XYZ file of C-alpha atoms in Angstrom:
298
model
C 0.000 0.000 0.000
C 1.800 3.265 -0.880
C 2.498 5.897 1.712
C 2.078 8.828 -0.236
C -1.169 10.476 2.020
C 0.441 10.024 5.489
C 0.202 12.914 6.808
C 1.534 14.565 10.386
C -1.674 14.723 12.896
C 0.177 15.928 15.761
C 3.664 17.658 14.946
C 5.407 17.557 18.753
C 7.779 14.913 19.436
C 6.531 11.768 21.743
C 9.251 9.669 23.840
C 7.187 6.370 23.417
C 3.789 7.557 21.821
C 1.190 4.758 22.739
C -2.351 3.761 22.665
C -3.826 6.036 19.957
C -7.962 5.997 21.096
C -10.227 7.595 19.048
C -13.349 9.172 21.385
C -16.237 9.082 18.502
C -18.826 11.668 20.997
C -16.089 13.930 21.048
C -14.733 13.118 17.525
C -10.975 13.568 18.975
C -7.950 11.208 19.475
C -6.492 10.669 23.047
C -3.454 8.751 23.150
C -0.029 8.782 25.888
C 3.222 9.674 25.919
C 4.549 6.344 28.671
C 7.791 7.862 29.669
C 6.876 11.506 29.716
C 3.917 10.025 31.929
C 1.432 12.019 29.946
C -2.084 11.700 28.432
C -2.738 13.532 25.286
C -6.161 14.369 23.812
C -6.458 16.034 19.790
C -9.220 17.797 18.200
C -8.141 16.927 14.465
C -10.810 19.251 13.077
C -9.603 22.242 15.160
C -5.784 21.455 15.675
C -6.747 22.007 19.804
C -4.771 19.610 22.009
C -4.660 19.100 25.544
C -2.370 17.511 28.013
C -2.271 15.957 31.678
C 1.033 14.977 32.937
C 0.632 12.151 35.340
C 2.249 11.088 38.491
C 2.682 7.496 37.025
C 3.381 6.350 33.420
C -0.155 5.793 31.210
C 0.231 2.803 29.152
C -3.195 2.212 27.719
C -6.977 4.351 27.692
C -10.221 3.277 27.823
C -13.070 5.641 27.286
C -15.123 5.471 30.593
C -19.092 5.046 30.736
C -18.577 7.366 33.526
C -17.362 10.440 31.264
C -13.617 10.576 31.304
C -11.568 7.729 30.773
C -9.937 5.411 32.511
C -5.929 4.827 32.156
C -3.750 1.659 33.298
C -1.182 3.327 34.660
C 2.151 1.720 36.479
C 0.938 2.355 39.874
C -3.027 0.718 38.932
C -5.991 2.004 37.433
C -7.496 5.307 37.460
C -10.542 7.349 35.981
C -9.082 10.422 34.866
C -11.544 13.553 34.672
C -11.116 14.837 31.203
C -13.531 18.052 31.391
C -11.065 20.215 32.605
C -7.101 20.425 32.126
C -6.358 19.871 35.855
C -5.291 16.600 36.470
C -8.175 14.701 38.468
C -7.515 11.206 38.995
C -9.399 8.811 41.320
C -8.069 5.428 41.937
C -9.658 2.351 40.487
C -7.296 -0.469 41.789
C -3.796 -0.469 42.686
C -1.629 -2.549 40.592
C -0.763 -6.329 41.467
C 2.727 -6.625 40.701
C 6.185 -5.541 41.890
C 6.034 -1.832 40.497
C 9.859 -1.594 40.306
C 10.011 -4.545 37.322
C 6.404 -4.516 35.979
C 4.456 -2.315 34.393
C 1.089 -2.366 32.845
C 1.213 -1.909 28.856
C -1.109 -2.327 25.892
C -5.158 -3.036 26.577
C -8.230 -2.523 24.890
C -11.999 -2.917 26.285
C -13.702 -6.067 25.087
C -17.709 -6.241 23.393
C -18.877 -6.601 27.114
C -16.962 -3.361 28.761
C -13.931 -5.046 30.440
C -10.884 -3.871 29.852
C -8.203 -6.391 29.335
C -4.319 -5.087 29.719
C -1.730 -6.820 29.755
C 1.906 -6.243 31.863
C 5.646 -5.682 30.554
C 8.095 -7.450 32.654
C 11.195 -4.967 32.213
C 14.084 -7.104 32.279
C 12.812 -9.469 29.956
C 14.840 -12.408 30.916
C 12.040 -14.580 31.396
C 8.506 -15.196 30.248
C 6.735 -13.266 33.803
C 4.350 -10.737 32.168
C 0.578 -11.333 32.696
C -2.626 -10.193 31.857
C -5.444 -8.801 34.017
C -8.856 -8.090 32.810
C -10.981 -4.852 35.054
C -14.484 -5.698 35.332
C -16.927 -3.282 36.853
C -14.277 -1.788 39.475
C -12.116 -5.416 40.255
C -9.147 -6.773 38.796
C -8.775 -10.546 37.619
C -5.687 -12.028 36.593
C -6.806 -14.013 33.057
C -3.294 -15.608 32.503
C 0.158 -15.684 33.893
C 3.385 -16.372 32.141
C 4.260 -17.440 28.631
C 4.736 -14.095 27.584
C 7.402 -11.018 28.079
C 5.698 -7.812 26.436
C 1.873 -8.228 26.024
C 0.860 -6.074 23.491
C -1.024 -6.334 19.931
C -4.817 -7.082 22.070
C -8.110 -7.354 19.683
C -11.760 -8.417 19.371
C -13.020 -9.858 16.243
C -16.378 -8.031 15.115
C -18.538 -11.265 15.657
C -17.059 -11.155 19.678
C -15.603 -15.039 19.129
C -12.133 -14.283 18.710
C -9.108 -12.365 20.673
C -5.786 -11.297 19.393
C -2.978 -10.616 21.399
C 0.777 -10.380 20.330
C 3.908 -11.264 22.362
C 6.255 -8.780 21.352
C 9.559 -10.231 22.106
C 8.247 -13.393 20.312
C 7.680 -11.604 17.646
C 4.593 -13.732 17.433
C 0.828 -13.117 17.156
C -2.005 -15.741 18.296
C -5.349 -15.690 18.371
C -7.928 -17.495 21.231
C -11.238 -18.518 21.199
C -13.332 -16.000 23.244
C -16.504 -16.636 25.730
C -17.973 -13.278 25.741
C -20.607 -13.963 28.177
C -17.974 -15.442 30.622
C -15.048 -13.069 29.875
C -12.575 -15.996 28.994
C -10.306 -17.560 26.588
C -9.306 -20.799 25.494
C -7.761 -22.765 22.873
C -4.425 -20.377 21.782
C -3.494 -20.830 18.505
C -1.032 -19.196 16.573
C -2.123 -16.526 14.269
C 1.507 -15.644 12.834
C 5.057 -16.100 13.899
C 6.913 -13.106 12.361
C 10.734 -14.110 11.851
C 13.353 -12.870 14.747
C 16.163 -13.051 12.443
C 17.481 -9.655 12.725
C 20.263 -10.205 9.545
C 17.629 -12.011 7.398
C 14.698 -10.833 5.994
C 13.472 -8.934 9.566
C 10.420 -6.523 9.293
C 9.825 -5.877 13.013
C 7.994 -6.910 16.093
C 4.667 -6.665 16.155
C 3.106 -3.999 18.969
C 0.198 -2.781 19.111
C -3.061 -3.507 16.653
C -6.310 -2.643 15.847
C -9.172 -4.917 14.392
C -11.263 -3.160 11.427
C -14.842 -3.866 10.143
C -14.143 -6.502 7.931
C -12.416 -8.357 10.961
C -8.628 -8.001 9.290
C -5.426 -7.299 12.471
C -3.430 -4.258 12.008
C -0.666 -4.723 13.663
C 2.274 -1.789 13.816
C 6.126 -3.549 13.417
C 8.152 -1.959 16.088
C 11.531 -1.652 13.990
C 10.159 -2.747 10.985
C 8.713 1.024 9.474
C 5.501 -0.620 8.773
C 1.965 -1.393 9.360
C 1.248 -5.611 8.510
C -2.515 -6.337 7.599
C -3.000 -10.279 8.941
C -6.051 -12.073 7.734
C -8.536 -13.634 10.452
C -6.284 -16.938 9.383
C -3.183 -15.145 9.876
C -2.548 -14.498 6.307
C -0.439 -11.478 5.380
C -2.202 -9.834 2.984
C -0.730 -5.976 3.121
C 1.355 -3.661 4.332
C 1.334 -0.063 4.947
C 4.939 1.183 4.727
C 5.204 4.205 7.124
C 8.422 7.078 7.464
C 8.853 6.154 10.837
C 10.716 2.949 12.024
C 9.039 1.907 14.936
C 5.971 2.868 14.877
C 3.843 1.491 18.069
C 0.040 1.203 17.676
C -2.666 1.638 15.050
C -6.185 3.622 15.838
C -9.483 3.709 13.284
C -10.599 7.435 13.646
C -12.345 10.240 12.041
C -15.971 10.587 11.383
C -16.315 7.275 9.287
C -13.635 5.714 11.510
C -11.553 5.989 7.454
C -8.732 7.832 9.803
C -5.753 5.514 10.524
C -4.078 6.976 13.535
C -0.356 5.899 14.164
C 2.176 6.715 17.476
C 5.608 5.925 17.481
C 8.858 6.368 18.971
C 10.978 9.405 19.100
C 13.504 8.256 21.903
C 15.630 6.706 19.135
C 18.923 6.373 18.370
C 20.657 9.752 16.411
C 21.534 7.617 12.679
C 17.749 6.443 13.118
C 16.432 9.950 13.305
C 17.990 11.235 10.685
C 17.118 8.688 8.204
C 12.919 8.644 9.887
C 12.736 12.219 11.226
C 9.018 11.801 11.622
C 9.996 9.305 14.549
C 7.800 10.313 17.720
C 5.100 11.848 15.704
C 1.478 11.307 15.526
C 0.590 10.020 11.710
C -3.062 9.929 10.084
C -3.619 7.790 7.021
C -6.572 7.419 5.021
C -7.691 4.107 4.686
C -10.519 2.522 1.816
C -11.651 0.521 4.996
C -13.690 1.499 8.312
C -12.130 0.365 12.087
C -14.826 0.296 14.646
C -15.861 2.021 17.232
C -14.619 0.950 20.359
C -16.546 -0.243 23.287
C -16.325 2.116 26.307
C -15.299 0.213 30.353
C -18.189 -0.300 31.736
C -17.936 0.935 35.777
């Protein structure tokens, strides 16, 4: 797919931009900023933005049914109050891991209002992350183990399927999902990309987003790219972007025809100069819709 439209949404610089979420009543973009510990909101018709630094890094948003949203944080969960640009958080849940090696990461809300989010274990020299799934106000683990950066999460539009992506496995795999019950079963790989940084490498996948014909977006951390996988894993595009590690994919815009997509500026110098954009906010139009996504419910 040629990269001729991408276009610069948001022109400041992001450390780690994450967690692009597109707010369809307020027809804006909130996404974070994880090491700058700040939550960003857009007005792309208007060019207004707004900004809450944070006493804890935001990894992942969900839009609240509250008003607001709610944002995993390090430290737990919180609803942030959005209505005004002081920072007004009220705590959720405090997080259930060591804070000083873990960290919560990417997450998206499910067809029923939980919020599934998974962890980073920072010194990734074993399998330890896990994933925890917030349900009206209390936090379940779902799994533990077999994983070291959870990332890549998705719900397939007829609510039987969830994606998730290992980062450091560079693999992606897909489970059978009980909507009702709020469970998985049955992991399966969708597709294993190849690790082999000499040969034919094209990056790790990070974070995704599921669109209305039920295809995975997935952005390829190092590999300057957005990958389009099949329901069957199939690659079957790829959107090649100016940036080399970009981060996460959003559907946005009025007929959700926006494709939002943060990166990472905190790169090395020879990177930046050959993808300046790095750590920029992209917008892409796309010839297919996302969906809207399903708001926590409290």
């Amino acid at each position: 797919m040629p990269n001729s439209h991408i276009a610069v949404a948001y022109d400041a610089v992001m450390q780690t931009g994450e967690c692009p979420l597109w707010h369809p009543q307020e027809q804006a973009l909130y996404w974070v900023d994880i090491p700058a510990f700040t939550v960003h909101r857009l007005d792309p018709a208007t060019g207004a933005h707004r900004a809450w630094k944070l006493a804890s890094e935001p990894a992942t948003l969900a839009i609240s049914d509250q008003g607001g949203l709610v944002v995993a944080m390090r430290s737990g969960f919180a609803h942030l109050d959005t209505s005004s640009d002081e920072v007004k958080l009220t705590e959720i849940v405090a997080a259930p891991y060591d804070q000083s090696i873990t960290r919560f990461n990417d997450g998206h809300v499910d067809p029923a209002g939980r919020f599934w989010v998974g962890t980073i274990y920072e010194p990734r020299d074993k399998p330890a992350a896990e994933m925890y799934v917030l349900e009206q106000g209390r936090l379940r683990q779902a799994w533990a183990g077999g994983m070291t950066n959870s990332n890549g999460l998705g719900f397939s539009p007829d609510q039987k399927t969830m994606y998730h992506a290992d980062t450091a496995a560079h693999r992606v795999s897909r489970y059978d999902f009980d909507v009702a019950t709020g469970t998985v079963s049955n992991q399966q790989v969708l597709h294993q990309f190849s690790a082999d940084k000499e040969n034919n490498y094209g990056g790790r996948p990070d974070g995704a987003a599921v669109d209305s014909e039920g295809n995975y977006w997935v952005a390829m951390f190092e590999g300057a790219r957005i990958a389009k996988l099949s329901p069957q894993g199939e690659l079957l595009d790829e959107i090649k972007l100016p940036v080399r590690c970009p981060t996460m994919p959003a559907f946005g815009g009025p007929d959700l025809r926006t494709l939002y997509v943060t990166s990472a500026g905190a790169r090395p110098a020879a990177e930046l100069e050959q993808y300046p954009l790095s750590g920029k906010l992209l917008a892409i139009p796309m010839d297919v819709a996302g969906r809207i996504e399903p708001g926590y419910k409290q």
